[in-house]
PDB file of C-alpha atoms in Angstrom:
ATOM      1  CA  UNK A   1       2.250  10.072 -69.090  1.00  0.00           C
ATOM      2  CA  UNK A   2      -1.042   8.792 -70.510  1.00  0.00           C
ATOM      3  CA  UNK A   3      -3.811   7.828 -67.917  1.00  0.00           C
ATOM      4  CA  UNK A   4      -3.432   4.254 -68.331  1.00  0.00           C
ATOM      5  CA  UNK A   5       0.194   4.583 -67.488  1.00  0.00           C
ATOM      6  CA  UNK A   6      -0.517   6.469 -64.203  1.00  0.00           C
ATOM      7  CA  UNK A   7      -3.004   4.088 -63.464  1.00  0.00           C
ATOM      8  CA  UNK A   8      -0.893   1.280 -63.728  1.00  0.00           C
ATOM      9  CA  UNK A   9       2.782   2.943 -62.587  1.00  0.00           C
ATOM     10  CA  UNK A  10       1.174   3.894 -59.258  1.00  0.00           C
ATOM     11  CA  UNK A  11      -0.431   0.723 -58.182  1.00  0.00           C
ATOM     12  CA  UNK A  12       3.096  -0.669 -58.817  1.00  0.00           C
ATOM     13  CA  UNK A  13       4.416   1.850 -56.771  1.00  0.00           C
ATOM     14  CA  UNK A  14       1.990   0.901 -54.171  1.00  0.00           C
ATOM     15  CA  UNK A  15       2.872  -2.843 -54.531  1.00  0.00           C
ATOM     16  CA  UNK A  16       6.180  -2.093 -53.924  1.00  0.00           C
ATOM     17  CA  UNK A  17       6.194  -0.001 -50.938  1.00  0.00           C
ATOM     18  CA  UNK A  18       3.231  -2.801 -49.349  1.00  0.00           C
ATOM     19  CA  UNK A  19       6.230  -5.275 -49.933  1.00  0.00           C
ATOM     20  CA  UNK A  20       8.939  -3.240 -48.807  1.00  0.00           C
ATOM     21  CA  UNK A  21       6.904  -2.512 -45.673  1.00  0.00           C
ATOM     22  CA  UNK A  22       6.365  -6.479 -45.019  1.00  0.00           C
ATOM     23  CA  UNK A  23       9.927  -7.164 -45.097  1.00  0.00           C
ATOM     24  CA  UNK A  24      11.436  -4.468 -43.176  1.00  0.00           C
ATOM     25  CA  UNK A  25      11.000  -3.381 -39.657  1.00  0.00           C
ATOM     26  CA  UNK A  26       8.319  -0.619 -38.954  1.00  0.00           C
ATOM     27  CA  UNK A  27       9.867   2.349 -37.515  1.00  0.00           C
ATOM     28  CA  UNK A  28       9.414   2.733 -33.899  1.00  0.00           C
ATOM     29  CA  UNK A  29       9.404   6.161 -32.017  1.00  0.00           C
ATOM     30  CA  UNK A  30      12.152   6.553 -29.532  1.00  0.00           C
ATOM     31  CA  UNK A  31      10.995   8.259 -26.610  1.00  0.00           C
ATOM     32  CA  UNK A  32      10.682  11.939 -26.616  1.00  0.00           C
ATOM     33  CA  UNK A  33      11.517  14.860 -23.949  1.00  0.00           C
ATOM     34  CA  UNK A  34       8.360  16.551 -22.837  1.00  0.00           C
ATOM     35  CA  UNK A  35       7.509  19.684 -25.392  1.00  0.00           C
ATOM     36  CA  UNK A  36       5.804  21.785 -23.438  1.00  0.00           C
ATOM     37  CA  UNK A  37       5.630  25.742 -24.515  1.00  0.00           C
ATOM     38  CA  UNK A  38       5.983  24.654 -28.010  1.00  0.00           C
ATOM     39  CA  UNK A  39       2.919  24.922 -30.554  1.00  0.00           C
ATOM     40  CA  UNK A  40       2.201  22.730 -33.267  1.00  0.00           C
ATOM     41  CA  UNK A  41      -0.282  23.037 -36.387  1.00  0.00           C
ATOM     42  CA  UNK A  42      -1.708  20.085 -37.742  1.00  0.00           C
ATOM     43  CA  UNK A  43      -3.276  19.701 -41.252  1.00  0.00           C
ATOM     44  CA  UNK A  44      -5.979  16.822 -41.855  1.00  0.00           C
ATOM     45  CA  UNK A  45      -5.177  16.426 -37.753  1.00  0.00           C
ATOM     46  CA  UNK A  46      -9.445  15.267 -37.627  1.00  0.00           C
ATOM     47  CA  UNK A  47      -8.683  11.890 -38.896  1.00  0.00           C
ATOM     48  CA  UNK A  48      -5.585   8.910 -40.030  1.00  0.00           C
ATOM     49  CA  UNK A  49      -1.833  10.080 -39.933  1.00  0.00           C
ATOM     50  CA  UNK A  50      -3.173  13.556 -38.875  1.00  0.00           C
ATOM     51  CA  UNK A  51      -4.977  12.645 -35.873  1.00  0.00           C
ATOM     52  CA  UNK A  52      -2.624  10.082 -34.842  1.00  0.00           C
ATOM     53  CA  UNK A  53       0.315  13.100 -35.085  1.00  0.00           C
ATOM     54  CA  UNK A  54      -1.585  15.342 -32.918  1.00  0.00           C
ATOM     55  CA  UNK A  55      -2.421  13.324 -30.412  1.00  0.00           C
ATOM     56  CA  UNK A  56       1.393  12.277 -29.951  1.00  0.00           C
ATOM     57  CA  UNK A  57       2.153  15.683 -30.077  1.00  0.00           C
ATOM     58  CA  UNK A  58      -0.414  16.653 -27.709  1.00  0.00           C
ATOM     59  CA  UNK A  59       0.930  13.902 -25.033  1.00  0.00           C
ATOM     60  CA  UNK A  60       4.090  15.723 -25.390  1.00  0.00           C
ATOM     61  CA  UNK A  61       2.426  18.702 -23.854  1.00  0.00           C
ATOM     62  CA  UNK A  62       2.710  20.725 -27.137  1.00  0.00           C
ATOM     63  CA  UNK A  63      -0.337  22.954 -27.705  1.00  0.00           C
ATOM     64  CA  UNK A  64      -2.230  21.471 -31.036  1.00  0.00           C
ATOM     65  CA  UNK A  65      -4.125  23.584 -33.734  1.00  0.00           C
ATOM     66  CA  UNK A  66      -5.916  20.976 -36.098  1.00  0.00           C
ATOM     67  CA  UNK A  67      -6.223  22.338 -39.342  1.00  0.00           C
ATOM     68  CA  UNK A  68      -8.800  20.661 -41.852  1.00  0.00           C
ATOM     69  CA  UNK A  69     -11.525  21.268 -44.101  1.00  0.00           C
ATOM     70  CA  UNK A  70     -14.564  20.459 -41.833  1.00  0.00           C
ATOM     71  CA  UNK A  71     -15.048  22.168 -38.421  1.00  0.00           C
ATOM     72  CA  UNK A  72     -17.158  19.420 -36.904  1.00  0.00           C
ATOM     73  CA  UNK A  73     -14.547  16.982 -37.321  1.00  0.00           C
ATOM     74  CA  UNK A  74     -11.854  19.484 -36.165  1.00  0.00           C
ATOM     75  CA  UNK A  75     -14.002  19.316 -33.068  1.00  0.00           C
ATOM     76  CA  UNK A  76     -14.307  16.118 -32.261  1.00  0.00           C
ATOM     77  CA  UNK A  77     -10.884  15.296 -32.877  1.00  0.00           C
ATOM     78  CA  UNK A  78     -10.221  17.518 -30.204  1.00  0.00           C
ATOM     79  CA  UNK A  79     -12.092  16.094 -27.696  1.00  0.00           C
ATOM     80  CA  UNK A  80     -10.594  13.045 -28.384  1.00  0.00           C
ATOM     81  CA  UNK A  81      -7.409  13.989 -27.898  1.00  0.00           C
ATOM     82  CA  UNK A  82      -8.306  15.784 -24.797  1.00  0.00           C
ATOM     83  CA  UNK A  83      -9.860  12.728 -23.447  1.00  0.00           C
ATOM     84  CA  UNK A  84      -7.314  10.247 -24.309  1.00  0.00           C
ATOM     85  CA  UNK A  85      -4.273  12.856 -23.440  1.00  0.00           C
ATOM     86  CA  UNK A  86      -5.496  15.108 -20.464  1.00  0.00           C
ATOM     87  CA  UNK A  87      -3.858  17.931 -22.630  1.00  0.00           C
ATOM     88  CA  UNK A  88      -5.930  21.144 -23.030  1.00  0.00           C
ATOM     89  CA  UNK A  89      -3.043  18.304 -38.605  1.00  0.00           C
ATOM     90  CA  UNK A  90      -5.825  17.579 -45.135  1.00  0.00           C
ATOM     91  CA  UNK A  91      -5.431  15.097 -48.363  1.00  0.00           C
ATOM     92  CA  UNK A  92      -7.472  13.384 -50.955  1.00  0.00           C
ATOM     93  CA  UNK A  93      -6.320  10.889 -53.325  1.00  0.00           C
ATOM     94  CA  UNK A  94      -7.449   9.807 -57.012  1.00  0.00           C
ATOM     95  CA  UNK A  95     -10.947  11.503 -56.807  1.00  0.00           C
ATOM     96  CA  UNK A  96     -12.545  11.883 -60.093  1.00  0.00           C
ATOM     97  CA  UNK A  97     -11.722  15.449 -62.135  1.00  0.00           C
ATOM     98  CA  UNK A  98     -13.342  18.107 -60.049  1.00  0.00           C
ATOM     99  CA  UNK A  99     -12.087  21.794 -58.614  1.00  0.00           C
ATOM    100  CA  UNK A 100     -12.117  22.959 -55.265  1.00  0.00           C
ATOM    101  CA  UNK A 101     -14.353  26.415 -54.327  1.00  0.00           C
ATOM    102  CA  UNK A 102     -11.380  28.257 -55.814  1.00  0.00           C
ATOM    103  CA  UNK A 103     -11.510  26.527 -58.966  1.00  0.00           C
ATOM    104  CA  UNK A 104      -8.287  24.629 -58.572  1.00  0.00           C
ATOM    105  CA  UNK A 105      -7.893  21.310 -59.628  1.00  0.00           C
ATOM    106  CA  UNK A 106      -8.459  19.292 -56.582  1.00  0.00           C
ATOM    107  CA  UNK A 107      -5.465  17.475 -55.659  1.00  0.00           C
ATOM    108  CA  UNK A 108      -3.199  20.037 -57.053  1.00  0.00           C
ATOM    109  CA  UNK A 109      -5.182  22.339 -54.907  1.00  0.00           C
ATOM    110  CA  UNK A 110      -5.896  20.350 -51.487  1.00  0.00           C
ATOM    111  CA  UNK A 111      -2.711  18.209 -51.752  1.00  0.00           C
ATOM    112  CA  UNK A 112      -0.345  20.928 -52.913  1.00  0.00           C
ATOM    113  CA  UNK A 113      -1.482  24.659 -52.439  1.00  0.00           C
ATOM    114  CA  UNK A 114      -3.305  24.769 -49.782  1.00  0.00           C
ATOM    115  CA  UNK A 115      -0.259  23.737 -47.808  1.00  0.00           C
ATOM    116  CA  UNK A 116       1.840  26.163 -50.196  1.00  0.00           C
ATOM    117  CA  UNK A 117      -0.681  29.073 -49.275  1.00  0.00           C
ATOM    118  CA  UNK A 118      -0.633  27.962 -45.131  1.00  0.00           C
ATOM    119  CA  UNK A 119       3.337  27.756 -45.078  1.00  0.00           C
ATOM    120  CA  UNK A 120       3.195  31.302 -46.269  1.00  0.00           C
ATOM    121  CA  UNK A 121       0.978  32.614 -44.391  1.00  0.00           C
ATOM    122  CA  UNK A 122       2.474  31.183 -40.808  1.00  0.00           C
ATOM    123  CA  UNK A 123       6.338  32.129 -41.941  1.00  0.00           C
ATOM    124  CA  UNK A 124       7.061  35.793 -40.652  1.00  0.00           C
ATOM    125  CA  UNK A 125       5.606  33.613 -37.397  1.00  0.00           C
ATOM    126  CA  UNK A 126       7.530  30.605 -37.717  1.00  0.00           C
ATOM    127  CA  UNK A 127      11.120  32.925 -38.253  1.00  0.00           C
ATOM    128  CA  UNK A 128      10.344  34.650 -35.202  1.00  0.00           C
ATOM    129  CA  UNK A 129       9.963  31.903 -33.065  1.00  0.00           C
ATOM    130  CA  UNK A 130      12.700  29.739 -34.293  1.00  0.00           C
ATOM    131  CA  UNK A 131      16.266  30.373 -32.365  1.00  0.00           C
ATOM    132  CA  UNK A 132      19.597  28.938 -33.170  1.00  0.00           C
ATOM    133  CA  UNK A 133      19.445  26.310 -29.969  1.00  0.00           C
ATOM    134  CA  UNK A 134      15.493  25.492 -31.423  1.00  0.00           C
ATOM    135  CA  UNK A 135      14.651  25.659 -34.685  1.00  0.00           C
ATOM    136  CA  UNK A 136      11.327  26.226 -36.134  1.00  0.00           C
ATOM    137  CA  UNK A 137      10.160  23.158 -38.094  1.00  0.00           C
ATOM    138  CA  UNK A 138       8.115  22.679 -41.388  1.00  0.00           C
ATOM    139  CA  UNK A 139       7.284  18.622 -41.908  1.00  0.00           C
ATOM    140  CA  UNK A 140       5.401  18.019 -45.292  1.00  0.00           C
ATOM    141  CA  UNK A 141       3.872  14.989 -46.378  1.00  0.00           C
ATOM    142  CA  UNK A 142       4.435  13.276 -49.371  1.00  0.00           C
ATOM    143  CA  UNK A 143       4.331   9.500 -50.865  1.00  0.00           C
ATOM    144  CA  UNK A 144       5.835   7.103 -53.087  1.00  0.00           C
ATOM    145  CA  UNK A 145       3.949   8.164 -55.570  1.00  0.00           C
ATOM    146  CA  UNK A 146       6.099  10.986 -56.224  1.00  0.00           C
ATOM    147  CA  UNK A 147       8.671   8.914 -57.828  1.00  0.00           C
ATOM    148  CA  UNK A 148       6.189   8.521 -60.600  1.00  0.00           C
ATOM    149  CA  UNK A 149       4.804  12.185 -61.038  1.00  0.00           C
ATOM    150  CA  UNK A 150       5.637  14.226 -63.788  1.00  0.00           C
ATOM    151  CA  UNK A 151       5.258  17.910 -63.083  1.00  0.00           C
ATOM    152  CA  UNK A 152       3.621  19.674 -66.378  1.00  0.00           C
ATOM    153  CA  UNK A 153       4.397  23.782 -65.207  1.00  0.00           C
ATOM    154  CA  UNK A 154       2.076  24.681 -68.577  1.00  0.00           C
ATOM    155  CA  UNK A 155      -1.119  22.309 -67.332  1.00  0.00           C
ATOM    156  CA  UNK A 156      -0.930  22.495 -63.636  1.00  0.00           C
ATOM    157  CA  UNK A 157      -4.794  21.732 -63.012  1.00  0.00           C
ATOM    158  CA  UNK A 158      -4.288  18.921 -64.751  1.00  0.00           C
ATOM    159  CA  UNK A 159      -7.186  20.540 -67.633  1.00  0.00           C
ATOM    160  CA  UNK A 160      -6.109  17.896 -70.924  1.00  0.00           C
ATOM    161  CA  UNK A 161      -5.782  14.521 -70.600  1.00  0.00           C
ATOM    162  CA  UNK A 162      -6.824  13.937 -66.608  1.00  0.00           C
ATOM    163  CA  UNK A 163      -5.797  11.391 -64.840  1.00  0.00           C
ATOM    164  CA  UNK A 164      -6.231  10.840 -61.239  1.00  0.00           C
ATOM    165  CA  UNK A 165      -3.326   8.952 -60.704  1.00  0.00           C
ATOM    166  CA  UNK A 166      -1.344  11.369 -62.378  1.00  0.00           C
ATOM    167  CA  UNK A 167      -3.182  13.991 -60.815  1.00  0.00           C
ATOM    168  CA  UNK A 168      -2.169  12.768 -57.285  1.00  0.00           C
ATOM    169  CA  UNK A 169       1.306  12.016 -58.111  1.00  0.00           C
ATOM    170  CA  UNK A 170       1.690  15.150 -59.401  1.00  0.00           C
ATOM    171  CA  UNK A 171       0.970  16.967 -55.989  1.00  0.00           C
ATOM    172  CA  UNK A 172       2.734  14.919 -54.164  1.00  0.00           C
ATOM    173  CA  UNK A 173       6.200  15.896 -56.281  1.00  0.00           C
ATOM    174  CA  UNK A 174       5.267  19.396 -56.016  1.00  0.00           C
ATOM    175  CA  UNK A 175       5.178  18.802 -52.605  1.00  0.00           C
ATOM    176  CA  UNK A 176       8.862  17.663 -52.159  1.00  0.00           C
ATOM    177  CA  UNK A 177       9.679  20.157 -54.515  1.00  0.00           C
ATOM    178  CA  UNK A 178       8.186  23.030 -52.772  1.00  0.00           C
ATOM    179  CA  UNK A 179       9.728  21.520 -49.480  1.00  0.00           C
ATOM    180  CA  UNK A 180      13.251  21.720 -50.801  1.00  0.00           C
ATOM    181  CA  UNK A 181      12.787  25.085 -52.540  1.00  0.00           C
ATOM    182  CA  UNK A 182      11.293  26.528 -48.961  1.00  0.00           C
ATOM    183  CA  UNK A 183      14.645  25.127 -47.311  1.00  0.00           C
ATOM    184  CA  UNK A 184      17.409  26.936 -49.478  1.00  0.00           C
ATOM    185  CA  UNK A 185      15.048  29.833 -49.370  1.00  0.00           C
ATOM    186  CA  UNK A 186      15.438  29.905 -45.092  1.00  0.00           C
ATOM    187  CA  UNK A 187      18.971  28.591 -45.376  1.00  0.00           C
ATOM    188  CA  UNK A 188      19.910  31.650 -47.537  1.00  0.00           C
ATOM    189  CA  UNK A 189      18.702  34.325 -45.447  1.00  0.00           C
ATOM    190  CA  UNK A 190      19.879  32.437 -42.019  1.00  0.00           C
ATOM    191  CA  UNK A 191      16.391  31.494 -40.669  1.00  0.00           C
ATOM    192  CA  UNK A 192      16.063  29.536 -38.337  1.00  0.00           C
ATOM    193  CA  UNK A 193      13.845  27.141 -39.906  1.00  0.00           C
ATOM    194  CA  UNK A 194      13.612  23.958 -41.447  1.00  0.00           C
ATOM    195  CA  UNK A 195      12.134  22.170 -43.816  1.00  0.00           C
ATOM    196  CA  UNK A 196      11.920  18.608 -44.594  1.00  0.00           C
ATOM    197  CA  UNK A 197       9.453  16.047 -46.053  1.00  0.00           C
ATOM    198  CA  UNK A 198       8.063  13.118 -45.290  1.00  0.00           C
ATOM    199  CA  UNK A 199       6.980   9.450 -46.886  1.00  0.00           C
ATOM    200  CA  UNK A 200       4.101   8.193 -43.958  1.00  0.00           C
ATOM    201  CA  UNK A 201       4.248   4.459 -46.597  1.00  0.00           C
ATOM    202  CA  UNK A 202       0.709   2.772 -47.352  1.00  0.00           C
ATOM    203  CA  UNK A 203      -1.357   3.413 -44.420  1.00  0.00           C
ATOM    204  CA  UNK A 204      -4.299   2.126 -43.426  1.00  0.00           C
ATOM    205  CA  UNK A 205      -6.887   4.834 -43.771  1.00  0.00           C
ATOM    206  CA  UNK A 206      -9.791   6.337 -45.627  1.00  0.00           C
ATOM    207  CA  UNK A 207      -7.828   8.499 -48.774  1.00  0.00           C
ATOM    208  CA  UNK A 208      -8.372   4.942 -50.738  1.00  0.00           C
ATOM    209  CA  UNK A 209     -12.355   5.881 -51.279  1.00  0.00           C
ATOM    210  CA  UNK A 210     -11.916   6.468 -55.074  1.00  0.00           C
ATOM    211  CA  UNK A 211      -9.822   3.672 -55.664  1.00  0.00           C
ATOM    212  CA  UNK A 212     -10.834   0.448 -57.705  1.00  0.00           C
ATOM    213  CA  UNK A 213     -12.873  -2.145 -56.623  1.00  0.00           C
ATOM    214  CA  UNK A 214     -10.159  -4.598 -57.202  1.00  0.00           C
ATOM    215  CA  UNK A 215      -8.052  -2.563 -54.788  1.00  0.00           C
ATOM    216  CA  UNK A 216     -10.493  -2.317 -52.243  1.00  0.00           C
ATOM    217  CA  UNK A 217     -11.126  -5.684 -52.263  1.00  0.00           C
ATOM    218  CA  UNK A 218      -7.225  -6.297 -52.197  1.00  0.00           C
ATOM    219  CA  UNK A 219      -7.009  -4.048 -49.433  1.00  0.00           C
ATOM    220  CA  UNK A 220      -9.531  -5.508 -47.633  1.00  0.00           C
ATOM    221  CA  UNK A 221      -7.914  -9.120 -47.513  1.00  0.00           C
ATOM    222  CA  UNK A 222      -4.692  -7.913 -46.818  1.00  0.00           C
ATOM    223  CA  UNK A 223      -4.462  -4.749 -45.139  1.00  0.00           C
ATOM    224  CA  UNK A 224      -3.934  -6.657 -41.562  1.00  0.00           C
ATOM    225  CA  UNK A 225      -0.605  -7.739 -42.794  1.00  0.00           C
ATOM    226  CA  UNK A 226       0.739  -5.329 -45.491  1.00  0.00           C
ATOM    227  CA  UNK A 227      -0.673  -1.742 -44.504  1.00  0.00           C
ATOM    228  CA  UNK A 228       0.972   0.395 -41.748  1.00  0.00           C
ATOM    229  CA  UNK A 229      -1.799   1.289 -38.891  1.00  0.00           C
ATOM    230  CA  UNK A 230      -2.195   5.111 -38.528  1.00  0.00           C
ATOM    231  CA  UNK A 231      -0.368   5.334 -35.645  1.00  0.00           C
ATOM    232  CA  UNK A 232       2.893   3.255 -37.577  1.00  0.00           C
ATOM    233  CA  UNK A 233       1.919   6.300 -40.149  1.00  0.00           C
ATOM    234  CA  UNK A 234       2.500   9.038 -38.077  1.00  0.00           C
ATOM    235  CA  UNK A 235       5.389   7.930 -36.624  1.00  0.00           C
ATOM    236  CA  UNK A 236       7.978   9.721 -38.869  1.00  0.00           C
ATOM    237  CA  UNK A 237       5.779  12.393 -38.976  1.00  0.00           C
ATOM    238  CA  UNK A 238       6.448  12.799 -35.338  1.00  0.00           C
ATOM    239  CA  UNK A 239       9.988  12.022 -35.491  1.00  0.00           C
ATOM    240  CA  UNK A 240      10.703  14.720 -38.252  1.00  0.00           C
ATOM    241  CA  UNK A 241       8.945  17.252 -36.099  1.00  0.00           C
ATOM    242  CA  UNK A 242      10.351  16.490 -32.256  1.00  0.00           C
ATOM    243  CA  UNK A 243      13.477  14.476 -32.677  1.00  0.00           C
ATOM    244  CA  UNK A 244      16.739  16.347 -31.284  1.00  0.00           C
ATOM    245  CA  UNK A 245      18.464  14.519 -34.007  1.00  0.00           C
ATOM    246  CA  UNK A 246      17.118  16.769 -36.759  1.00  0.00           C
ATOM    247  CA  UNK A 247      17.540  19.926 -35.334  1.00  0.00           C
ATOM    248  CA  UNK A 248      19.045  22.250 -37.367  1.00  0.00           C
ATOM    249  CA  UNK A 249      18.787  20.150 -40.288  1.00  0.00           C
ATOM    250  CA  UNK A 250      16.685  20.578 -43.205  1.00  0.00           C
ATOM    251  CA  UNK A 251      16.143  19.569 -47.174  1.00  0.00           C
ATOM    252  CA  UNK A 252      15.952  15.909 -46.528  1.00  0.00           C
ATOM    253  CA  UNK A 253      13.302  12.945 -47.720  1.00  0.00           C
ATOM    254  CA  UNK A 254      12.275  10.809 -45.025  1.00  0.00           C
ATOM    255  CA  UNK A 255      10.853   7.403 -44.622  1.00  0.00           C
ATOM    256  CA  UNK A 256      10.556   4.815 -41.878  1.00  0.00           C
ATOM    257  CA  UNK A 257      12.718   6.887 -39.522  1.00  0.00           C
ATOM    258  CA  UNK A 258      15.515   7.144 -42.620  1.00  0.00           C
ATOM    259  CA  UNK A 259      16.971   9.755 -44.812  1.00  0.00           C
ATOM    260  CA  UNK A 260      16.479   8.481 -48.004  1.00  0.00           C
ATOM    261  CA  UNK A 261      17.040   9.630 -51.554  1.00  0.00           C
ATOM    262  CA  UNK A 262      13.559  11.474 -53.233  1.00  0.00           C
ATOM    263  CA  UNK A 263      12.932  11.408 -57.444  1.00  0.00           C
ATOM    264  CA  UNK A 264      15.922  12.917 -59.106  1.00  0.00           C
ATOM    265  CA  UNK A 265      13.643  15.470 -60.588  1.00  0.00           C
ATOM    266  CA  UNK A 266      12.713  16.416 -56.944  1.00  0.00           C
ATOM    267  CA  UNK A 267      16.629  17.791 -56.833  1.00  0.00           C
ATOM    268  CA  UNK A 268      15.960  20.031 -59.836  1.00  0.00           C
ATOM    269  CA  UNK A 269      16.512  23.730 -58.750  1.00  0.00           C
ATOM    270  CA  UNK A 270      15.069  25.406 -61.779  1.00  0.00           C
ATOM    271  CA  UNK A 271      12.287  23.279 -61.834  1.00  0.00           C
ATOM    272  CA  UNK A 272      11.490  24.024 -57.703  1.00  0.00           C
ATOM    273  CA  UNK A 273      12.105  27.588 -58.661  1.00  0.00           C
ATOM    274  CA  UNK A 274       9.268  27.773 -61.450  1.00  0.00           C
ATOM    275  CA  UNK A 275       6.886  25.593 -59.261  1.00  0.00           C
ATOM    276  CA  UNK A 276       7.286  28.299 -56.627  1.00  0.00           C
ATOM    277  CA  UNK A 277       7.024  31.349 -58.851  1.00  0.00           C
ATOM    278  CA  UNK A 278       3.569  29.639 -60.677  1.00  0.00           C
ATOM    279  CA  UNK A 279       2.369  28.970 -57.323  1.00  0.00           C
ATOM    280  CA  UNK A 280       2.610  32.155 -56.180  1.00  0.00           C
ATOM    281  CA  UNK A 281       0.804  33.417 -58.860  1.00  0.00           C
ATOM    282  CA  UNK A 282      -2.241  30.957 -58.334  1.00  0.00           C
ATOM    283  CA  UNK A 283      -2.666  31.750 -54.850  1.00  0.00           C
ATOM    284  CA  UNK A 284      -2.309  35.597 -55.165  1.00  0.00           C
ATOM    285  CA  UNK A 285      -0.173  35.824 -51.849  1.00  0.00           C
ATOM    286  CA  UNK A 286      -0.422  39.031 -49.984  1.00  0.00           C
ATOM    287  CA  UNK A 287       2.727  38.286 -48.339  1.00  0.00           C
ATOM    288  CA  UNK A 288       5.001  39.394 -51.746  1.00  0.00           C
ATOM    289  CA  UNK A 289       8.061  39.913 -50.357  1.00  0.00           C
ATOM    290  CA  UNK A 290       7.698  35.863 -48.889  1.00  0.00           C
ATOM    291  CA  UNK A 291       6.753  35.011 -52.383  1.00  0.00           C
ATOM    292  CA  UNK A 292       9.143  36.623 -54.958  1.00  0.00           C
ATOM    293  CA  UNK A 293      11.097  34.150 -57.128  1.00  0.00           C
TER     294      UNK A 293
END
């Protein structure tokens, strides 16, 4: 897909979901048993849909790790939350062509392998605490935009022809990919873990930085009416991760509280299969044995 098709596919997208969101009912949390004894890790949990999720957690009485790229942050956030709670989750989006400190490109690498890499490295931990009454849970985050993301397996850093758009959309398919790759990986060997991703919609927070003017200023008229608050983010976040409903039950696409159908390429075995053996490859992961195709 050529950059000015990205460009314009995923503001469509965007229009789409903004409309969707106007004329349907925002998802509303039912209320939760207390979690207490259980831990939760958080990515991006310093700020938007992260911070939001671990502070609901938190007022569940689970214990909270935030996990994020700046340790400052990480620690305010926490105070925060042990402020507002009494109780003791990273992303960017369409930033110009750049690589993170491992030289990956940087959605690919923020968006997508960092969370690969973590997953990994938290799974011998996650099978031993997961029992058949309680399962272990794995909740990734994805968009809309993955509808529109082609995954290219021989230009994964996105090197020729960069786009941003198609940058982002890109790691946010691998994402559901990887997510329903993980689950037939656990399913096969009886874990008891699950995995299942989730659509937050078009929130209300600061990932739109790099975005056009002409969005911004869009955005800025009408994000009172058409964009989901943080908190409306997070909310099937939290109900993927707590809900009694789900438990046992992974390989699903979520969005406002719904199963719902992901890309048809998401569903494409051979194509999750070579995502995950590539990705192991970029990452190096000690862990072989988690990591062999």
């Amino acid at each position: 897909m050529s950059p000015v098709s990205s460009f314009l596919w995923t503001y469509a997208v965007g229009v789409k979901v903004l409309l969707s969101q106007l004329l349907s009912r925002s998802f509303s949390l039912p209320v939760f048993p207390l979690q207490n004894g259980k831990v939760a890790i958080v990515t991006g949990g310093a700020k938007g849909i992260g911070y939001e999720t671990a502070k609901h957690l938190s007022r569940l009485g689970m214990h909270v790790i935030i996990a994020g790229n700046h340790e400052n942050q990480g620690e305010l956030s926490v105070s925060r939350i042990v402020k507002e709670t009494g109780n003791e989750k990273a992303a960017v989006m369409l930033v110009p062509q750049r690589n993170t400190a491992d030289g990956f490109e940087e959605h690919f690498g923020v968006n997508y392998l960092g969370h690969f890499m973590l997953t990994h490295l938290l799974l011998d931990t996650l099978k031993q605490s997961g029992s058949h009454d309680l399962n272990s849970r794995i909740v990734t985050v994805s968009s809309a935009t993955h509808y529109i993301g082609e995954l290219n397996l021989n230009d994964l850093q996105s090197r020729h022809n960069y786009s941003p758009h198609g940058a982002y959309a890109q790691s946010k398919l691998a994402l559901v990919l990887f997510s329903y790759q993980l689950q037939q990986r656990l399913a096969a060997e009886g874990s008891h873990v699950t995995s299942n991703v989730v659509d937050p919609g078009v929130v209300n927070t600061d990932l739109y930085k790099h975005t056009s003017w002409l969005f911004k200023l869009c955005k800025w008229l009408t994000s009172w009416l058409l964009f989901k608050t943080s908190t409306q983010g997070a909310s099937t976040v939290i109900y993927a991760a707590v809900s009694p409903d789900l438990e046992g039950a992974g390989g699903s696409y979520y969005v406002n509280g719904q199963k719902v159908k992901s890309a048809d390429i998401s569903y494409d075995e051979d194509l999750q299969r070579k995502l995950w053996a590539q990705s192991c490859n970029l990452v190096g992961n000690p862990e072989r044995h988690q990591c062999a195709s």
